[in-house]
PDB file of C-alpha atoms and ligand atoms in Angstrom:
ATOM      1  CA  MET S  18     -91.320  59.209-192.368  1.00 47.00           C
ATOM      2  CA  THR S  19     -89.117  59.277-195.283  1.00 48.00           C
ATOM      3  CA  SER S  20     -86.179  57.039-196.011  1.00 51.00           C
ATOM      4  CA  ALA S  21     -84.194  60.145-196.957  1.00 65.00           C
ATOM      5  CA  SER S  22     -80.671  60.168-195.559  1.00 74.00           C
ATOM      6  CA  ARG S  23     -79.903  62.849-192.962  1.00 90.00           C
ATOM      7  CA  ALA S  24     -77.519  65.572-193.975  1.00 97.00           C
ATOM      8  CA  PRO S  25     -77.070  69.051-192.541  1.00 98.00           C
ATOM      9  CA  LEU S  26     -79.047  71.786-194.263  1.00 98.00           C
ATOM     10  CA  LYS S  27     -75.834  73.409-195.470  1.00 98.00           C
ATOM     11  CA  THR S  28     -74.923  70.260-197.442  1.00 98.00           C
ATOM     12  CA  LEU S  29     -78.429  69.960-198.859  1.00 98.00           C
ATOM     13  CA  ARG S  30     -78.430  73.598-199.949  1.00 98.00           C
ATOM     14  CA  GLU S  31     -75.106  73.151-201.741  1.00 98.00           C
ATOM     15  CA  GLU S  32     -76.320  70.009-203.518  1.00 98.00           C
ATOM     16  CA  ALA S  33     -79.658  71.568-204.465  1.00 98.00           C
ATOM     17  CA  ALA S  34     -77.883  74.500-206.126  1.00 98.00           C
ATOM     18  CA  GLY S  35     -77.027  72.146-208.994  1.00 98.00           C
ATOM     19  CA  CYS S  36     -80.378  70.346-209.148  1.00 98.00           C
ATOM     20  CA  ARG S  37     -81.415  69.260-212.637  1.00 98.00           C
ATOM     21  CA  ALA S  38     -84.241  66.897-211.596  1.00 98.00           C
ATOM     22  CA  CYS S  39     -86.721  68.712-213.835  1.00 98.00           C
ATOM     23  CA  HIS S  40     -86.495  71.355-216.546  1.00 98.00           C
ATOM     24  CA  LEU S  41     -87.301  74.372-214.357  1.00 98.00           C
ATOM     25  CA  TRP S  42     -83.638  75.150-213.575  1.00 98.00           C
ATOM     26  CA  LYS S  43     -83.058  76.174-217.184  1.00 98.00           C
ATOM     27  CA  GLU S  44     -85.039  79.431-217.056  1.00 97.00           C
ATOM     28  CA  ALA S  45     -84.793  80.196-213.342  1.00 98.00           C
ATOM     29  CA  THR S  46     -82.017  82.365-211.935  1.00 98.00           C
ATOM     30  CA  GLN S  47     -81.113  79.926-209.182  1.00 98.00           C
ATOM     31  CA  THR S  48     -82.372  77.249-206.831  1.00 98.00           C
ATOM     32  CA  VAL S  49     -84.222  78.858-203.934  1.00 98.00           C
ATOM     33  CA  PHE S  50     -83.617  76.492-201.060  1.00 98.00           C
ATOM     34  CA  GLY S  51     -85.303  76.666-197.662  1.00 98.00           C
ATOM     35  CA  GLU S  52     -84.057  79.003-194.965  1.00 98.00           C
ATOM     36  CA  GLY S  53     -84.103  78.858-191.191  1.00 98.00           C
ATOM     37  CA  PRO S  54     -82.514  77.169-188.199  1.00 98.00           C
ATOM     38  CA  GLN S  55     -81.243  73.596-188.408  1.00 98.00           C
ATOM     39  CA  HIS S  56     -83.213  72.805-185.249  1.00 96.00           C
ATOM     40  CA  ALA S  57     -86.438  74.617-186.150  1.00 97.00           C
ATOM     41  CA  ARG S  58     -89.529  73.082-184.603  1.00 96.00           C
ATOM     42  CA  ILE S  59     -91.822  74.363-187.330  1.00 98.00           C
ATOM     43  CA  MET S  60     -91.285  73.950-191.055  1.00 98.00           C
ATOM     44  CA  LEU S  61     -93.428  76.124-193.324  1.00 98.00           C
ATOM     45  CA  VAL S  62     -93.878  74.910-196.883  1.00 98.00           C
ATOM     46  CA  GLY S  63     -95.044  77.140-199.728  1.00 98.00           C
ATOM     47  CA  GLU S  64     -95.490  76.497-203.427  1.00 98.00           C
ATOM     48  CA  GLN S  65     -92.464  77.764-205.334  1.00 98.00           C
ATOM     49  CA  PRO S  66     -90.318  80.897-205.368  1.00 98.00           C
ATOM     50  CA  GLY S  67     -91.815  83.905-207.113  1.00 98.00           C
ATOM     51  CA  ASP S  68     -90.080  86.600-209.119  1.00 97.00           C
ATOM     52  CA  LYS S  69     -88.503  88.354-206.116  1.00 98.00           C
ATOM     53  CA  GLU S  70     -87.430  85.098-204.487  1.00 98.00           C
ATOM     54  CA  ASP S  71     -85.861  83.868-207.727  1.00 98.00           C
ATOM     55  CA  LEU S  72     -83.721  86.997-207.899  1.00 98.00           C
ATOM     56  CA  ALA S  73     -82.888  87.113-204.189  1.00 98.00           C
ATOM     57  CA  GLY S  74     -82.303  83.372-203.771  1.00 98.00           C
ATOM     58  CA  GLN S  75     -84.448  83.364-200.626  1.00 98.00           C
ATOM     59  CA  PRO S  76     -87.969  82.061-199.994  1.00 98.00           C
ATOM     60  CA  PHE S  77     -90.892  84.357-199.182  1.00 98.00           C
ATOM     61  CA  VAL S  78     -89.221  87.751-199.518  1.00 98.00           C
ATOM     62  CA  GLY S  79     -91.762  89.271-201.955  1.00 98.00           C
ATOM     63  CA  PRO S  80     -95.405  90.337-201.416  1.00 97.00           C
ATOM     64  CA  ALA S  81     -96.538  86.874-200.265  1.00 98.00           C
ATOM     65  CA  GLY S  82     -93.623  86.850-197.842  1.00 98.00           C
ATOM     66  CA  GLN S  83     -94.695  90.181-196.372  1.00 98.00           C
ATOM     67  CA  MET S  84     -98.202  88.827-195.889  1.00 98.00           C
ATOM     68  CA  LEU S  85     -96.731  85.715-194.255  1.00 98.00           C
ATOM     69  CA  ASP S  86     -94.486  87.766-191.953  1.00 98.00           C
ATOM     70  CA  ARG S  87     -97.430  89.853-190.749  1.00 98.00           C
ATOM     71  CA  ALA S  88     -99.585  86.777-190.106  1.00 98.00           C
ATOM     72  CA  LEU S  89     -96.774  84.933-188.290  1.00 98.00           C
ATOM     73  CA  ASP S  90     -96.221  87.960-186.118  1.00 98.00           C
ATOM     74  CA  GLN S  91     -99.917  88.193-185.241  1.00 98.00           C
ATOM     75  CA  ALA S  92    -100.019  84.483-184.470  1.00 98.00           C
ATOM     76  CA  GLY S  93     -97.071  84.937-182.105  1.00 97.00           C
ATOM     77  CA  ILE S  94     -94.525  83.022-184.189  1.00 97.00           C
ATOM     78  CA  ASP S  95     -91.034  84.407-184.705  1.00 96.00           C
ATOM     79  CA  ARG S  96     -90.073  83.876-188.364  1.00 97.00           C
ATOM     80  CA  GLU S  97     -86.407  83.675-187.364  1.00 97.00           C
ATOM     81  CA  LYS S  98     -87.218  80.508-185.441  1.00 96.00           C
ATOM     82  CA  VAL S  99     -89.056  78.653-188.209  1.00 97.00           C
ATOM     83  CA  TYR S 100     -87.724  76.973-191.323  1.00 98.00           C
ATOM     84  CA  VAL S 101     -89.350  78.325-194.475  1.00 98.00           C
ATOM     85  CA  THR S 102     -89.215  76.415-197.738  1.00 99.00           C
ATOM     86  CA  ASN S 103     -91.135  75.606-200.910  1.00 98.00           C
ATOM     87  CA  ALA S 104     -92.423  72.397-202.476  1.00 98.00           C
ATOM     88  CA  VAL S 105     -90.735  73.379-205.749  1.00 98.00           C
ATOM     89  CA  LYS S 106     -87.406  75.147-205.573  1.00 98.00           C
ATOM     90  CA  HIS S 107     -87.164  76.830-208.949  1.00 98.00           C
ATOM     91  CA  PHE S 108     -89.346  79.668-210.225  1.00 98.00           C
ATOM     92  CA  LYS S 109     -91.740  78.586-212.984  1.00 98.00           C
ATOM     93  CA  PHE S 110     -92.935  81.431-215.167  1.00 97.00           C
ATOM     94  CA  LEU S 111     -94.000  82.605-218.584  1.00 97.00           C
ATOM     95  CA  PRO S 112     -92.068  85.567-219.967  1.00 95.00           C
ATOM     96  CA  ARG S 113     -94.438  88.397-220.965  1.00 94.00           C
ATOM     97  CA  GLY S 114     -92.534  91.463-222.111  1.00 94.00           C
ATOM     98  CA  LYS S 115     -90.589  92.698-219.125  1.00 92.00           C
ATOM     99  CA  PHE S 116     -92.707  90.622-216.729  1.00 95.00           C
ATOM    100  CA  ARG S 117     -92.415  87.004-215.674  1.00 96.00           C
ATOM    101  CA  LEU S 118     -95.850  85.521-215.023  1.00 96.00           C
ATOM    102  CA  HIS S 119     -96.011  82.925-212.274  1.00 96.00           C
ATOM    103  CA  GLN S 120     -97.076  79.454-213.480  1.00 97.00           C
ATOM    104  CA  LYS S 121     -98.353  76.771-211.126  1.00 97.00           C
ATOM    105  CA  PRO S 122     -95.997  73.771-210.942  1.00 98.00           C
ATOM    106  CA  ASN S 123     -97.463  70.523-212.264  1.00 98.00           C
ATOM    107  CA  THR S 124     -97.457  67.100-210.606  1.00 98.00           C
ATOM    108  CA  ALA S 125     -94.284  65.949-212.401  1.00 98.00           C
ATOM    109  CA  GLU S 126     -92.406  69.050-211.196  1.00 98.00           C
ATOM    110  CA  ILE S 127     -93.724  68.651-207.637  1.00 98.00           C
ATOM    111  CA  LYS S 128     -92.637  64.995-207.648  1.00 98.00           C
ATOM    112  CA  ALA S 129     -89.219  65.792-209.093  1.00 98.00           C
ATOM    113  CA  CYS S 130     -88.621  68.286-206.275  1.00 98.00           C
ATOM    114  CA  ARG S 131     -90.082  66.182-203.456  1.00 98.00           C
ATOM    115  CA  PRO S 132     -86.780  64.492-202.528  1.00 98.00           C
ATOM    116  CA  TRP S 133     -85.518  67.908-201.409  1.00 98.00           C
ATOM    117  CA  TYR S 134     -88.537  68.366-199.139  1.00 98.00           C
ATOM    118  CA  GLU S 135     -87.987  64.831-197.782  1.00 98.00           C
ATOM    119  CA  ARG S 136     -84.340  65.560-197.118  1.00 98.00           C
ATOM    120  CA  GLU S 137     -85.129  68.889-195.448  1.00 98.00           C
ATOM    121  CA  LEU S 138     -87.673  67.115-193.260  1.00 98.00           C
ATOM    122  CA  ALA S 139     -85.198  64.350-192.351  1.00 97.00           C
ATOM    123  CA  SER S 140     -82.489  66.910-191.625  1.00 98.00           C
ATOM    124  CA  ILE S 141     -84.584  69.184-189.398  1.00 98.00           C
ATOM    125  CA  ARG S 142     -87.064  66.711-187.903  1.00 97.00           C
ATOM    126  CA  PRO S 143     -89.513  69.470-186.906  1.00 97.00           C
ATOM    127  CA  GLN S 144     -92.531  68.883-184.681  1.00 97.00           C
ATOM    128  CA  LEU S 145     -94.841  70.442-187.196  1.00 98.00           C
ATOM    129  CA  VAL S 146     -94.983  70.963-190.956  1.00 98.00           C
ATOM    130  CA  VAL S 147     -97.348  73.702-192.142  1.00 98.00           C
ATOM    131  CA  ALA S 148     -98.449  73.175-195.746  1.00 98.00           C
ATOM    132  CA  MET S 149     -99.581  76.465-197.238  1.00 98.00           C
ATOM    133  CA  GLY S 150    -101.746  75.890-200.296  1.00 98.00           C
ATOM    134  CA  ALA S 151    -102.478  72.997-202.619  1.00 98.00           C
ATOM    135  CA  THR S 152     -98.997  72.502-204.058  1.00 98.00           C
ATOM    136  CA  ALA S 153     -97.432  72.357-200.600  1.00 98.00           C
ATOM    137  CA  ALA S 154    -100.129  69.959-199.387  1.00 98.00           C
ATOM    138  CA  GLN S 155     -99.526  67.708-202.407  1.00 98.00           C
ATOM    139  CA  SER S 156     -95.837  67.561-201.598  1.00 98.00           C
ATOM    140  CA  VAL S 157     -96.235  67.095-197.829  1.00 98.00           C
ATOM    141  CA  PHE S 158     -98.828  64.297-198.125  1.00 98.00           C
ATOM    142  CA  GLY S 159     -97.465  62.842-201.374  1.00 97.00           C
ATOM    143  CA  LYS S 160    -100.872  63.123-203.019  1.00 97.00           C
ATOM    144  CA  ILE S 161    -103.476  65.710-203.957  1.00 97.00           C
ATOM    145  CA  THR S 162    -104.942  66.930-200.658  1.00 97.00           C
ATOM    146  CA  PRO S 163    -107.867  69.374-200.627  1.00 97.00           C
ATOM    147  CA  ILE S 164    -107.224  72.422-198.466  1.00 97.00           C
ATOM    148  CA  ASN S 165    -110.701  73.177-197.169  1.00 96.00           C
ATOM    149  CA  LYS S 166    -111.415  69.638-196.063  1.00 97.00           C
ATOM    150  CA  ASN S 167    -108.155  69.380-194.165  1.00 97.00           C
ATOM    151  CA  ARG S 168    -107.250  72.830-192.973  1.00 96.00           C
ATOM    152  CA  GLY S 169    -107.058  74.044-189.409  1.00 89.00           C
ATOM    153  CA  ARG S 170    -106.391  70.766-187.564  1.00 95.00           C
ATOM    154  CA  LEU S 171    -103.328  68.734-186.703  1.00 96.00           C
ATOM    155  CA  ILE S 172    -102.812  65.677-188.912  1.00 97.00           C
ATOM    156  CA  ASP S 173    -100.317  62.910-188.089  1.00 97.00           C
ATOM    157  CA  LEU S 174     -97.423  62.383-190.445  1.00 97.00           C
ATOM    158  CA  GLU S 175     -94.864  59.684-189.711  1.00 92.00           C
ATOM    159  CA  ASP S 176     -92.449  59.617-186.759  1.00 92.00           C
ATOM    160  CA  GLY S 177     -94.643  61.757-184.510  1.00 95.00           C
ATOM    161  CA  ILE S 178     -94.446  64.763-186.823  1.00 97.00           C
ATOM    162  CA  LYS S 179     -97.707  66.684-187.248  1.00 97.00           C
ATOM    163  CA  ALA S 180     -98.933  68.535-190.280  1.00 98.00           C
ATOM    164  CA  LEU S 181    -101.213  71.541-190.526  1.00 98.00           C
ATOM    165  CA  VAL S 182    -102.842  72.537-193.803  1.00 98.00           C
ATOM    166  CA  THR S 183    -103.794  76.115-194.534  1.00 98.00           C
ATOM    167  CA  VAL S 184    -104.104  78.490-197.467  1.00 98.00           C
ATOM    168  CA  HIS S 185    -101.212  80.069-199.310  1.00 98.00           C
ATOM    169  CA  PRO S 186    -100.595  83.750-198.465  1.00 98.00           C
ATOM    170  CA  SER S 187    -100.799  84.606-202.210  1.00 97.00           C
ATOM    171  CA  TYR S 188    -104.418  83.463-202.136  1.00 97.00           C
ATOM    172  CA  LEU S 189    -105.093  86.272-199.663  1.00 97.00           C
ATOM    173  CA  LEU S 190    -103.362  88.788-201.923  1.00 96.00           C
ATOM    174  CA  ARG S 191    -105.548  87.764-204.839  1.00 96.00           C
ATOM    175  CA  LEU S 192    -108.904  88.125-203.071  1.00 97.00           C
ATOM    176  CA  PRO S 193    -110.647  91.069-204.722  1.00 93.00           C
ATOM    177  CA  ASP S 194    -112.895  92.374-201.970  1.00 95.00           C
ATOM    178  CA  ALA S 195    -111.708  93.837-198.693  1.00 97.00           C
ATOM    179  CA  GLU S 196    -114.231  92.014-196.547  1.00 97.00           C
ATOM    180  CA  ALA S 197    -113.276  88.564-197.875  1.00 97.00           C
ATOM    181  CA  LYS S 198    -109.630  89.502-197.531  1.00 97.00           C
ATOM    182  CA  ALA S 199    -110.024  90.473-193.881  1.00 97.00           C
ATOM    183  CA  ARG S 200    -112.054  87.345-193.107  1.00 98.00           C
ATOM    184  CA  GLU S 201    -109.666  84.981-194.853  1.00 98.00           C
ATOM    185  CA  TYR S 202    -106.629  86.675-193.372  1.00 98.00           C
ATOM    186  CA  LYS S 203    -108.070  86.142-189.893  1.00 98.00           C
ATOM    187  CA  ARG S 204    -108.653  82.450-190.680  1.00 98.00           C
ATOM    188  CA  PHE S 205    -105.055  82.172-191.855  1.00 98.00           C
ATOM    189  CA  VAL S 206    -103.788  83.743-188.605  1.00 98.00           C
ATOM    190  CA  ASP S 207    -106.089  81.423-186.628  1.00 98.00           C
ATOM    191  CA  ASP S 208    -104.539  78.429-188.419  1.00 98.00           C
ATOM    192  CA  LEU S 209    -101.067  79.691-187.583  1.00 98.00           C
ATOM    193  CA  LYS S 210    -102.126  80.105-183.955  1.00 98.00           C
ATOM    194  CA  ILE S 211    -102.653  76.333-183.842  1.00 97.00           C
ATOM    195  CA  ALA S 212     -98.971  76.018-184.689  1.00 96.00           C
ATOM    196  CA  ALA S 213     -98.062  78.601-182.037  1.00 96.00           C
ATOM    197  CA  GLU S 214    -100.108  76.731-179.431  1.00 94.00           C
ATOM    198  CA  LEU S 215     -98.422  73.432-180.214  1.00 87.00           C
ATOM    199  CA  LEU S 216     -95.054  75.089-179.737  1.00 80.00           C
ATOM    200  CA  ASN S 217     -96.070  76.701-176.457  1.00 83.00           C
ATOM    201  CA  LYS S 218     -97.402  73.399-175.167  1.00 82.00           C
ATOM    202  CA  SER S 219     -94.239  71.505-176.001  1.00 73.00           C
ATOM    203  CA  THR S 220     -92.072  74.260-174.505  1.00 67.00           C
ATOM    204  CA  HIS S 221     -93.983  73.979-171.227  1.00 59.00           C
ATOM    205  CA  ALA S 222     -93.829  70.194-171.269  1.00 55.00           C
ATOM    206  CA  ALA S 223     -90.071  70.207-171.872  1.00 48.00           C
TER     207      ALA S 223
HETATM  208  N1  LIG P 312     -94.814  81.984-202.967  1.00 78.21           N
HETATM  209  C1  LIG P 312     -94.312  80.821-202.516  1.00 78.21           C
HETATM  210  O1  LIG P 312     -94.984  79.809-202.477  1.00 78.21           O
HETATM  211  N2  LIG P 312     -93.071  80.801-202.097  1.00 78.21           N
HETATM  212  C2  LIG P 312     -92.288  81.848-202.097  1.00 78.21           C
HETATM  213  O2  LIG P 312     -91.136  81.718-201.683  1.00 78.21           O
HETATM  214  C3  LIG P 312     -92.825  83.065-202.560  1.00 78.21           C
HETATM  215  C4  LIG P 312     -94.094  83.109-203.007  1.00 78.21           C
END
C-alpha cells in the first residue's frame, strides 16, 4: 500500500484543515475532508467538493450526493457505514457573476492532494475503495486510468485491498436524454452492487 503513517481520521481532518499543498485553498471556503466511520469497510472516492460541499464542509451533500445516496440505497449499501471522500479536498471553480463554475482539478492538484487520500486509506484500511470518475481513478491508482476499460470489476490494490472503478454521479446528472440517464444509472447501481456483494460475502465469512 502506501507508506503513509497511520493516524486517526480526527487527527487527519484537523491537519487537513490547514492544508496549503496547492493553491486551491486560497479561493475555497474550507477543506472538505472525508466523512464516515473510522472502521468503514468501503471507501468511496469522488473528484472534489462542489459548491454546496464547499459551503457545508461535507462531501457529497449537493445534487451529485443525492444521486449517490439514491444509488447506494438501491444497491443495498448504507451510506452511514461507508467512508466518503474526494481525491481533491478543496473546491476548484471559476467565479461567474453570482455563480461559481466547477473546474476539473489538474494532475498537479490531484498529486498535491494524494497524500491525504493515502493517509485516509492507511487510517481506515477498508476492504474496498470505489473510485468514482476519472479524477478519483487517477488518485487511487496513481496514474491516469480509463473508466470504461476498468469499470465494474474488482482490481487488486496493495495489502489485500480491492478497488472498483465506476462513473462519477455528476456524469449521470449531465446526461441529456432520459433513456441514456436511466441506462447509465442502472449500470452505476450494478457497479455498486459489486461492492455490496463483497461486503455481504465477507460478513458471512467472518
Ligand atoms: N462531486 C464530487 O466529486 N464530490 C463531492 O463531494 C461533490 C460533488
